[in-house]
C-alpha positions as CSV (number, residue, x, y, z in Angstrom):
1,X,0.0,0.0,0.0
2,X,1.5,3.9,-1.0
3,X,2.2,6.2,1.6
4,X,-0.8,8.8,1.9
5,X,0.0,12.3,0.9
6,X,-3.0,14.4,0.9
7,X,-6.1,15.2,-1.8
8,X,-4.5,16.9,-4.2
9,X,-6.6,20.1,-5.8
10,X,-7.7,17.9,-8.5
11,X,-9.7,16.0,-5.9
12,X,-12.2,19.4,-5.4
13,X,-12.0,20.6,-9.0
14,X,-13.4,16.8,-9.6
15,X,-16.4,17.5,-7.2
16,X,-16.9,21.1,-8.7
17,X,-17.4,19.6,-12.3
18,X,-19.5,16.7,-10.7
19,X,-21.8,19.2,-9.2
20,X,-22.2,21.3,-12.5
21,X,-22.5,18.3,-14.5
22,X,-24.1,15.2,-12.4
23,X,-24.0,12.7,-15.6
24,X,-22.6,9.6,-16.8
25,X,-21.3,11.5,-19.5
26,X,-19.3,13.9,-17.3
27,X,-18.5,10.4,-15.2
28,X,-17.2,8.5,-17.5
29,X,-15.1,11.5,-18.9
30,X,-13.1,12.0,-15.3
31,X,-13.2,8.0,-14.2
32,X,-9.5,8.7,-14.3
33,X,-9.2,11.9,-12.1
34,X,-11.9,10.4,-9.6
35,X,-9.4,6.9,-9.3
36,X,-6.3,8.4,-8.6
37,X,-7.1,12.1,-7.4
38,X,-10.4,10.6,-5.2
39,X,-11.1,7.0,-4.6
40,X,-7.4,6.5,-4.4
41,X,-6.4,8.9,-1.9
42,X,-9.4,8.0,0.6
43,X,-8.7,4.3,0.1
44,X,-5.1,5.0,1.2
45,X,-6.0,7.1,4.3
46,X,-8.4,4.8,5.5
47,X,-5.5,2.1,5.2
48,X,-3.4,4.3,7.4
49,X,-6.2,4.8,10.1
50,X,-7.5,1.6,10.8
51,X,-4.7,0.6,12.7
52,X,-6.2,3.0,15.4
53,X,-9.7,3.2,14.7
54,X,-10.8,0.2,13.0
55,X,-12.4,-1.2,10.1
56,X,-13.4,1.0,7.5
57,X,-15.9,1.4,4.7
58,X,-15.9,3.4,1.7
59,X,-19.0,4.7,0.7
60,X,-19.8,3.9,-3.3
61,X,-20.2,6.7,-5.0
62,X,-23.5,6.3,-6.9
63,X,-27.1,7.5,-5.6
64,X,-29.8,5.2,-4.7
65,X,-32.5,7.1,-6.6
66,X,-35.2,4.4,-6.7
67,X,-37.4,6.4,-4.3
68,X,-35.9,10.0,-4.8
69,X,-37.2,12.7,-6.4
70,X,-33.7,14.3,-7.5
71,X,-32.5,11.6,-10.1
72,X,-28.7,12.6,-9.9
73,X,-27.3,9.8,-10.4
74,X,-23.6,10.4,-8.4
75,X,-23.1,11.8,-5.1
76,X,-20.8,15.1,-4.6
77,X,-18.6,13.4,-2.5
78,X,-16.8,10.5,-1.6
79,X,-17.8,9.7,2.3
80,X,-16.5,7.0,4.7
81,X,-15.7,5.8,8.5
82,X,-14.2,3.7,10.9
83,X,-16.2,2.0,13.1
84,X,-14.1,3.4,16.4
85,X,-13.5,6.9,14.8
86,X,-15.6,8.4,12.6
87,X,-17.1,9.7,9.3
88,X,-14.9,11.6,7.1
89,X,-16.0,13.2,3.7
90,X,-14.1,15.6,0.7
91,X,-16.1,16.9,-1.3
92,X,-15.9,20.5,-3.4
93,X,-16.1,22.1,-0.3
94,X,-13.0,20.6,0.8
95,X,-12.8,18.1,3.9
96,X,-15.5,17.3,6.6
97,X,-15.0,15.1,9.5
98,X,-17.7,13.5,12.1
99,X,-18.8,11.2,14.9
100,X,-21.5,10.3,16.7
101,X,-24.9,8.7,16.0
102,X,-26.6,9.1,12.4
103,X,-29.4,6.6,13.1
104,X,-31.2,5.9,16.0
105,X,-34.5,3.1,16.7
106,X,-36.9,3.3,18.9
107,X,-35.3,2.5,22.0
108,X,-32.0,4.1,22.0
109,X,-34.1,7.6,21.2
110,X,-36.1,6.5,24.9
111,X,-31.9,6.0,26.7
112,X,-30.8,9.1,25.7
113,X,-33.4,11.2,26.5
114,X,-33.9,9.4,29.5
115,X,-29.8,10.1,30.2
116,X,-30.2,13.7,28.9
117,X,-33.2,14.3,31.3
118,X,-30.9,12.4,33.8
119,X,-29.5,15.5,36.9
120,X,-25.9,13.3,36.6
121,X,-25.3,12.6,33.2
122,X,-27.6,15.3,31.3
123,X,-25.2,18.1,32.9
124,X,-22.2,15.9,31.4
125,X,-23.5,15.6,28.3
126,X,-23.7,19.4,28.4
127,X,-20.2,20.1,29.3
128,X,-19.2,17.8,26.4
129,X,-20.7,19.8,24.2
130,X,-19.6,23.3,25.6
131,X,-16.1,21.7,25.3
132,X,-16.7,20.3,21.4
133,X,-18.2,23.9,20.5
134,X,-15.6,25.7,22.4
135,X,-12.7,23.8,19.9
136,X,-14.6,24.9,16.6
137,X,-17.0,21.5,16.7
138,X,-20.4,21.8,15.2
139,X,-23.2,20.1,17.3
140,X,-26.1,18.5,14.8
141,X,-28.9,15.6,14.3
142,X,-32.1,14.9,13.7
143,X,-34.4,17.5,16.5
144,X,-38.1,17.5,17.3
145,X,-39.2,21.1,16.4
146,X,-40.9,20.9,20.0
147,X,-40.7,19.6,23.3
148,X,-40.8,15.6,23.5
149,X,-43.2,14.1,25.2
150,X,-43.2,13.9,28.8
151,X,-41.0,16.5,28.9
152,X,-41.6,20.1,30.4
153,X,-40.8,23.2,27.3
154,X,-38.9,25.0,30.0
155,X,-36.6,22.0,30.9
156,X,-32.8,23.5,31.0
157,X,-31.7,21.0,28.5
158,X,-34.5,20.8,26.7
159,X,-32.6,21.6,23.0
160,X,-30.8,18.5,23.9
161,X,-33.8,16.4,24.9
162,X,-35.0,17.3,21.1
163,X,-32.8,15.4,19.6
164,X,-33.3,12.3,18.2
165,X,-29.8,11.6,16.7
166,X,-26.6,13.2,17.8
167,X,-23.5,13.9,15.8
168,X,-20.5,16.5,16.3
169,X,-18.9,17.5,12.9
170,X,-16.1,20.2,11.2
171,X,-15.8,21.7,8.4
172,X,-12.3,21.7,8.0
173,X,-12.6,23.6,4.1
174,X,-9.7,23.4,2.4
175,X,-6.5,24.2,4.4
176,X,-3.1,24.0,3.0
177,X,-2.3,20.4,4.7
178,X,-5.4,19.0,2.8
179,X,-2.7,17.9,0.2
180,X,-0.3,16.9,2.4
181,X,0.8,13.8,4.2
182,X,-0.8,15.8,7.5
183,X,-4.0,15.2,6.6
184,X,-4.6,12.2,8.0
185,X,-2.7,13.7,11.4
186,X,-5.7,16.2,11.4
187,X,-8.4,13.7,10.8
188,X,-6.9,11.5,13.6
189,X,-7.2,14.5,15.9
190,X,-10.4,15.8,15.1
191,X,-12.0,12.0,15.9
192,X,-9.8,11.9,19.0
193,X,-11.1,14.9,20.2
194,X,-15.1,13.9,19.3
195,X,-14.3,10.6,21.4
196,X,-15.7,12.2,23.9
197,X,-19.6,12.5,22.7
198,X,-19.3,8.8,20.9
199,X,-17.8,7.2,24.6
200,X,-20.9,9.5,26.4
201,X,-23.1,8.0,23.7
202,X,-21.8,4.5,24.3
203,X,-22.3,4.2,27.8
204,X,-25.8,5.7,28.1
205,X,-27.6,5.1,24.7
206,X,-25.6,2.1,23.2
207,X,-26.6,-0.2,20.3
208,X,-30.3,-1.3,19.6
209,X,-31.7,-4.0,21.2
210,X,-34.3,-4.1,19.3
211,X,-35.0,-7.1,16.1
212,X,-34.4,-5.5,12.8
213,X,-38.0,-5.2,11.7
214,X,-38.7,-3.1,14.6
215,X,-35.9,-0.7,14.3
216,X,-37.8,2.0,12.1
């Protein structure tokens, strides 16, 4: 396996074209410049994480349009994890890195709401986040538009308790180390630093337990 040295320029310049001309056309035209400027790159960081993080997955790169109404048929940007670290995504807009939970049933909504309501660990969970905002960490997921029920409207962590899914994100643009071998120092440290809401997440909320055709 190479050595990872960064997404070059051609890697965003790929994404810009892809989001101006979403086609097979345009596709098939730049297979070459998504392989080695792309796919190649991510394929090689992901190599050099997993050591510490774990097993990763690359995302594939077309859209599952069978029930959409927007009929693109690519997505603008190639998007993948490690199952102990984190989501990580490079796109035109340069690079993005997450954690947390996307997806939630049932039953893990009911734990951490319960934990959030909790007078122990709702306040941590609070000072988590102060601390991930505080370092330039965006706090996101899927939010009732009101209060949950069963819980008061004037609760003191009552943006918390809407939530339904919790992730922590940064947009990390396009700095000059995007290209360079310090890349993948950077996206180390950003999911080091987010360990903090997946171990709070872990403890309290934890996988499903739920059988698969209950989960929705």
């Amino acid at each position: 396996m190479p050595e990872f040295t960064g997404f070059p320029t051609e890697a965003l310049i790929f994404y810009d074209g892809l989001e101006a001309d979403n086609s097979k056309a345009y596709w098939s035209d730049h297979r070459d410049q998504y392989e080695k400027a792309v796919r190649g790159p991510m394929t090689v960081l992901l190599a050099e994480l997993e050591p510490e993080f774990g097993e990763s997955h690359l995302f594939r790169p077309h859209r599952d349009v069978r029930f959409a109404k927007d009929k693109s048929p690519y997505k603008t940007a190639i998007g993948a994890y490690c199952t102990g670290g984190g989501y990580v995504q490079v796109s035109a807009s340069g690079l993005m890195v997450a954690s947390g939970y996307w997806q939630t049933a049932a039953d893990q909504v009911e734990r951490l709401r319960a934990a959030v309501a909790d007078d122990v660990t709702g306040p941590k969970l609070e000072s988590v986040v102060a601390g991930l905002r505080a370092d330039g960490y965006e706090i996101s997921g899927s939010r009732l538009k009101t209060r949950p029920r069963g819980h008061d409207a004037d609760h003191p962590r009552i943006d918390l308790l809407r939530h339904r899914t919790l992730t922590v994100h940064r947009e990390f643009g396009e700095p000059p180390w995007l290209a360079e071998p310090e890349c993948a120092q950077q996206v180390a440290g950003a999911w080091r630093r987010m360990r903090v809401l997946r171990d709070w997440l872990d403890r309290h909320v934890g996988p499903t337990r739920l059988p698969q055709d209950r989960r929705r």
